[in-house]
mmCIF file of C-alpha atoms in Angstrom:
data_model
loop_
_atom_site.group_PDB
_atom_site.id
_atom_site.type_symbol
_atom_site.label_atom_id
_atom_site.label_comp_id
_atom_site.label_asym_id
_atom_site.label_seq_id
_atom_site.Cartn_x
_atom_site.Cartn_y
_atom_site.Cartn_z
ATOM 1 C CA UNK S 50 130.379 36.237 99.666
ATOM 2 C CA UNK S 51 129.619 36.510 103.361
ATOM 3 C CA UNK S 52 125.911 37.439 103.571
ATOM 4 C CA UNK S 53 126.576 39.232 106.881
ATOM 5 C CA UNK S 54 128.777 41.792 105.100
ATOM 6 C CA UNK S 55 126.202 42.603 102.457
ATOM 7 C CA UNK S 56 124.521 45.917 101.998
ATOM 8 C CA UNK S 57 121.041 46.419 100.638
ATOM 9 C CA UNK S 58 119.989 49.155 98.232
ATOM 10 C CA UNK S 59 116.248 49.670 97.826
ATOM 11 C CA UNK S 60 114.909 51.601 94.840
ATOM 12 C CA UNK S 61 111.370 52.066 93.509
ATOM 13 C CA UNK S 62 111.777 50.906 89.915
ATOM 14 C CA UNK S 63 112.977 47.416 88.969
ATOM 15 C CA UNK S 64 114.357 48.991 85.765
ATOM 16 C CA UNK S 65 117.150 50.553 87.852
ATOM 17 C CA UNK S 66 118.362 47.345 89.509
ATOM 18 C CA UNK S 67 120.712 45.975 86.854
ATOM 19 C CA UNK S 68 122.495 49.266 86.190
ATOM 20 C CA UNK S 69 122.948 50.145 89.872
ATOM 21 C CA UNK S 70 124.107 46.598 90.630
ATOM 22 C CA UNK S 71 126.832 46.970 87.997
ATOM 23 C CA UNK S 72 128.080 50.143 89.729
ATOM 24 C CA UNK S 73 128.209 48.805 93.285
ATOM 25 C CA UNK S 74 129.434 45.233 92.890
ATOM 26 C CA UNK S 75 128.773 42.059 94.824
ATOM 27 C CA UNK S 76 128.864 43.532 98.335
ATOM 28 C CA UNK S 77 125.457 45.005 97.587
ATOM 29 C CA UNK S 78 122.046 43.566 96.834
ATOM 30 C CA UNK S 79 119.740 45.898 94.863
ATOM 31 C CA UNK S 80 115.970 45.422 95.179
ATOM 32 C CA UNK S 81 112.874 47.388 94.112
ATOM 33 C CA UNK S 82 109.574 48.123 95.853
ATOM 34 C CA UNK S 83 107.838 48.801 92.511
ATOM 35 C CA UNK S 84 106.361 52.007 93.877
ATOM 36 C CA UNK S 85 104.076 52.251 96.908
ATOM 37 C CA UNK S 86 103.212 49.035 98.725
ATOM 38 C CA UNK S 87 100.973 50.524 101.410
ATOM 39 C CA UNK S 88 97.595 51.995 100.548
ATOM 40 C CA UNK S 89 94.868 53.692 102.554
ATOM 41 C CA UNK S 90 92.689 51.057 104.218
ATOM 42 C CA UNK S 91 89.120 51.868 103.136
ATOM 43 C CA UNK S 92 87.753 49.369 105.681
ATOM 44 C CA UNK S 93 88.596 51.981 108.333
ATOM 45 C CA UNK S 94 86.146 54.925 108.380
ATOM 46 C CA UNK S 95 85.152 54.241 104.743
ATOM 47 C CA UNK S 96 88.143 56.192 103.390
ATOM 48 C CA UNK S 97 91.045 54.979 105.535
ATOM 49 C CA UNK S 98 91.196 58.275 107.434
ATOM 50 C CA UNK S 99 89.906 59.124 110.907
ATOM 51 C CA UNK S 100 88.751 62.689 110.304
ATOM 52 C CA UNK S 101 87.954 63.076 114.034
ATOM 53 C CA UNK S 102 91.472 62.103 115.137
ATOM 54 C CA UNK S 103 93.549 64.771 113.401
ATOM 55 C CA UNK S 104 92.984 63.157 109.958
ATOM 56 C CA UNK S 105 94.964 60.066 110.984
ATOM 57 C CA UNK S 106 95.485 57.726 107.999
ATOM 58 C CA UNK S 107 95.245 53.938 108.281
ATOM 59 C CA UNK S 108 97.222 51.814 105.825
ATOM 60 C CA UNK S 109 97.126 48.255 104.596
ATOM 61 C CA UNK S 110 99.626 46.262 102.576
ATOM 62 C CA UNK S 111 98.829 46.048 98.860
ATOM 63 C CA UNK S 112 98.150 42.302 98.445
ATOM 64 C CA UNK S 113 100.022 42.331 95.116
ATOM 65 C CA UNK S 114 103.196 43.552 96.859
ATOM 66 C CA UNK S 115 103.122 41.178 99.841
ATOM 67 C CA UNK S 116 105.744 38.728 98.507
ATOM 68 C CA UNK S 117 108.053 41.497 97.297
ATOM 69 C CA UNK S 118 108.074 43.241 100.687
ATOM 70 C CA UNK S 119 108.630 39.928 102.470
ATOM 71 C CA UNK S 120 111.697 39.319 100.248
ATOM 72 C CA UNK S 121 113.070 42.790 101.015
ATOM 73 C CA UNK S 122 112.545 42.311 104.775
ATOM 74 C CA UNK S 123 114.152 38.841 104.695
ATOM 75 C CA UNK S 124 117.250 40.082 102.867
ATOM 76 C CA UNK S 125 117.454 43.189 105.079
ATOM 77 C CA UNK S 126 117.808 40.927 108.144
ATOM 78 C CA UNK S 127 121.156 39.706 106.783
ATOM 79 C CA UNK S 128 122.527 43.118 105.845
ATOM 80 C CA UNK S 129 124.668 45.498 107.884
ATOM 81 C CA UNK S 130 123.534 48.589 105.988
ATOM 82 C CA UNK S 131 120.257 49.336 104.254
ATOM 83 C CA UNK S 132 120.261 52.227 101.806
ATOM 84 C CA UNK S 133 116.820 53.589 100.982
ATOM 85 C CA UNK S 134 117.375 55.002 97.486
ATOM 86 C CA UNK S 135 113.777 55.636 96.536
ATOM 87 C CA UNK S 136 113.055 58.702 94.392
ATOM 88 C CA UNK S 137 114.085 62.096 95.742
ATOM 89 C CA UNK S 138 110.559 63.424 96.265
ATOM 90 C CA UNK S 139 107.723 63.200 98.791
ATOM 91 C CA UNK S 140 106.523 59.886 97.405
ATOM 92 C CA UNK S 141 109.995 58.366 97.576
ATOM 93 C CA UNK S 142 110.464 59.636 101.117
ATOM 94 C CA UNK S 143 107.159 58.102 102.214
ATOM 95 C CA UNK S 144 108.003 54.786 100.559
ATOM 96 C CA UNK S 145 111.338 54.915 102.386
ATOM 97 C CA UNK S 146 109.559 55.488 105.700
ATOM 98 C CA UNK S 147 107.222 52.568 104.979
ATOM 99 C CA UNK S 148 110.245 50.359 104.255
ATOM 100 C CA UNK S 149 111.798 51.414 107.568
ATOM 101 C CA UNK S 150 108.561 50.514 109.357
ATOM 102 C CA UNK S 151 108.602 47.009 107.883
ATOM 103 C CA UNK S 152 112.344 46.373 108.231
ATOM 104 C CA UNK S 153 112.402 47.606 111.864
ATOM 105 C CA UNK S 154 116.160 48.115 111.955
ATOM 106 C CA UNK S 155 116.493 51.897 112.231
ATOM 107 C CA UNK S 156 120.166 51.699 113.189
ATOM 108 C CA UNK S 157 120.965 50.140 109.800
ATOM 109 C CA UNK S 158 118.745 52.339 107.614
ATOM 110 C CA UNK S 159 120.279 55.209 105.656
ATOM 111 C CA UNK S 160 118.742 57.499 103.065
ATOM 112 C CA UNK S 161 120.660 58.036 99.838
ATOM 113 C CA UNK S 162 119.352 59.952 96.848
ATOM 114 C CA UNK S 163 120.628 60.559 93.361
ATOM 115 C CA UNK S 164 119.071 62.361 90.420
ATOM 116 C CA UNK S 165 120.783 60.352 87.709
ATOM 117 C CA UNK S 166 121.727 56.709 87.319
ATOM 118 C CA UNK S 167 125.454 57.156 86.764
ATOM 119 C CA UNK S 168 128.246 55.412 88.627
ATOM 120 C CA UNK S 169 129.572 58.666 90.095
ATOM 121 C CA UNK S 170 126.131 59.873 91.251
ATOM 122 C CA UNK S 171 125.210 56.532 92.838
ATOM 123 C CA UNK S 172 128.554 56.057 94.603
ATOM 124 C CA UNK S 173 128.568 59.659 95.847
ATOM 125 C CA UNK S 174 125.058 59.206 97.268
ATOM 126 C CA UNK S 175 126.053 55.989 99.050
ATOM 127 C CA UNK S 176 129.120 57.699 100.541
ATOM 128 C CA UNK S 177 127.019 60.633 101.851
ATOM 129 C CA UNK S 178 123.845 59.129 103.285
ATOM 130 C CA UNK S 179 121.316 61.095 105.338
ATOM 131 C CA UNK S 180 118.204 60.167 107.291
ATOM 132 C CA UNK S 181 114.632 59.868 106.062
ATOM 133 C CA UNK S 182 113.108 63.366 106.069
ATOM 134 C CA UNK S 183 110.057 63.245 108.353
ATOM 135 C CA UNK S 184 108.814 66.592 107.014
ATOM 136 C CA UNK S 185 108.672 65.215 103.456
ATOM 137 C CA UNK S 186 106.926 62.075 104.756
ATOM 138 C CA UNK S 187 104.334 64.204 106.567
ATOM 139 C CA UNK S 188 103.906 66.341 103.449
ATOM 140 C CA UNK S 189 103.189 63.268 101.326
ATOM 141 C CA UNK S 190 100.787 61.917 103.944
ATOM 142 C CA UNK S 191 98.911 65.252 103.958
ATOM 143 C CA UNK S 192 98.724 65.251 100.143
ATOM 144 C CA UNK S 193 97.398 61.683 100.145
ATOM 145 C CA UNK S 194 94.793 62.488 102.818
ATOM 146 C CA UNK S 195 93.730 65.616 100.885
ATOM 147 C CA UNK S 196 93.424 63.629 97.653
ATOM 148 C CA UNK S 197 91.248 61.053 99.352
ATOM 149 C CA UNK S 198 88.993 63.540 101.148
ATOM 150 C CA UNK S 199 88.547 65.796 98.096
ATOM 151 C CA UNK S 200 87.997 62.771 95.850
ATOM 152 C CA UNK S 201 85.551 61.259 98.325
ATOM 153 C CA UNK S 202 83.488 64.448 98.343
ATOM 154 C CA UNK S 203 83.781 65.455 94.663
ATOM 155 C CA UNK S 204 83.548 62.060 92.887
ATOM 156 C CA UNK S 205 79.829 61.484 93.692
ATOM 157 C CA UNK S 206 79.052 64.921 92.217
ATOM 158 C CA UNK S 207 80.852 63.859 89.031
ATOM 159 C CA UNK S 208 78.909 60.584 88.908
ATOM 160 C CA UNK S 209 75.598 62.473 89.043
ATOM 161 C CA UNK S 210 76.696 65.110 86.519
ATOM 162 C CA UNK S 211 78.542 63.115 83.868
ATOM 163 C CA UNK S 212 77.320 59.919 82.227
ATOM 164 C CA UNK S 213 80.293 57.626 81.742
ATOM 165 C CA UNK S 214 80.884 53.912 81.122
ATOM 166 C CA UNK S 215 83.854 53.952 83.507
ATOM 167 C CA UNK S 216 83.697 55.203 87.087
ATOM 168 C CA UNK S 217 85.057 58.725 87.393
ATOM 169 C CA UNK S 218 87.073 59.904 90.341
ATOM 170 C CA UNK S 219 88.286 63.316 91.344
ATOM 171 C CA UNK S 220 91.230 64.344 93.457
ATOM 172 C CA UNK S 221 92.839 67.681 94.266
ATOM 173 C CA UNK S 222 94.583 67.780 90.852
ATOM 174 C CA UNK S 223 91.432 67.066 88.855
ATOM 175 C CA UNK S 224 89.405 69.453 91.024
ATOM 176 C CA UNK S 225 91.728 72.407 90.521
ATOM 177 C CA UNK S 226 92.055 71.498 86.831
ATOM 178 C CA UNK S 227 88.279 71.657 86.501
ATOM 179 C CA UNK S 228 88.198 75.009 88.343
ATOM 180 C CA UNK S 229 90.791 76.470 85.946
ATOM 181 C CA UNK S 230 88.795 75.269 82.931
ATOM 182 C CA UNK S 231 85.573 76.759 84.300
ATOM 183 C CA UNK S 232 87.326 80.062 85.147
ATOM 184 C CA UNK S 233 88.765 80.270 81.599
ATOM 185 C CA UNK S 234 85.415 79.440 80.050
ATOM 186 C CA UNK S 235 83.726 82.203 82.094
ATOM 187 C CA UNK S 236 86.402 84.699 80.993
#
């Protein structure tokens, strides 16, 4: 196989690699990010977010994912097409954008999504690629920033209120869950 002619498919879960590889054949290389590989950098502003600069998030590479991302970037250099096939949700879109940032070959990057791992669904997605949806990426970024800010403010209250052997944290989901419980109890 001529490595120059290869195409790269990037998914989130390594469990999908073998099946997708069997659908697409040897012209493709299928790799997985294993979920997010960038995380908020707490060394910046204590929470990784500059609240005074329009809630700008600062990210750092998860040290456990360093080698994996290097492998993806190295293989991407030798590919003509790079299909970001991360999950079809905000998280997947953000992971796709992070991949694009690392690969730095926007002209080669295409977004392909499928909701089932079947040969027809995968091939159809690869034949009809789109672009990474910046609105979904921004939506995920906003959710992540909200989680961090709410958790940062609410978690210390939990620590003072509830004695626990393990550290407790709160995010927007836990906070609203607690509100619903309290509302129901009051009813």
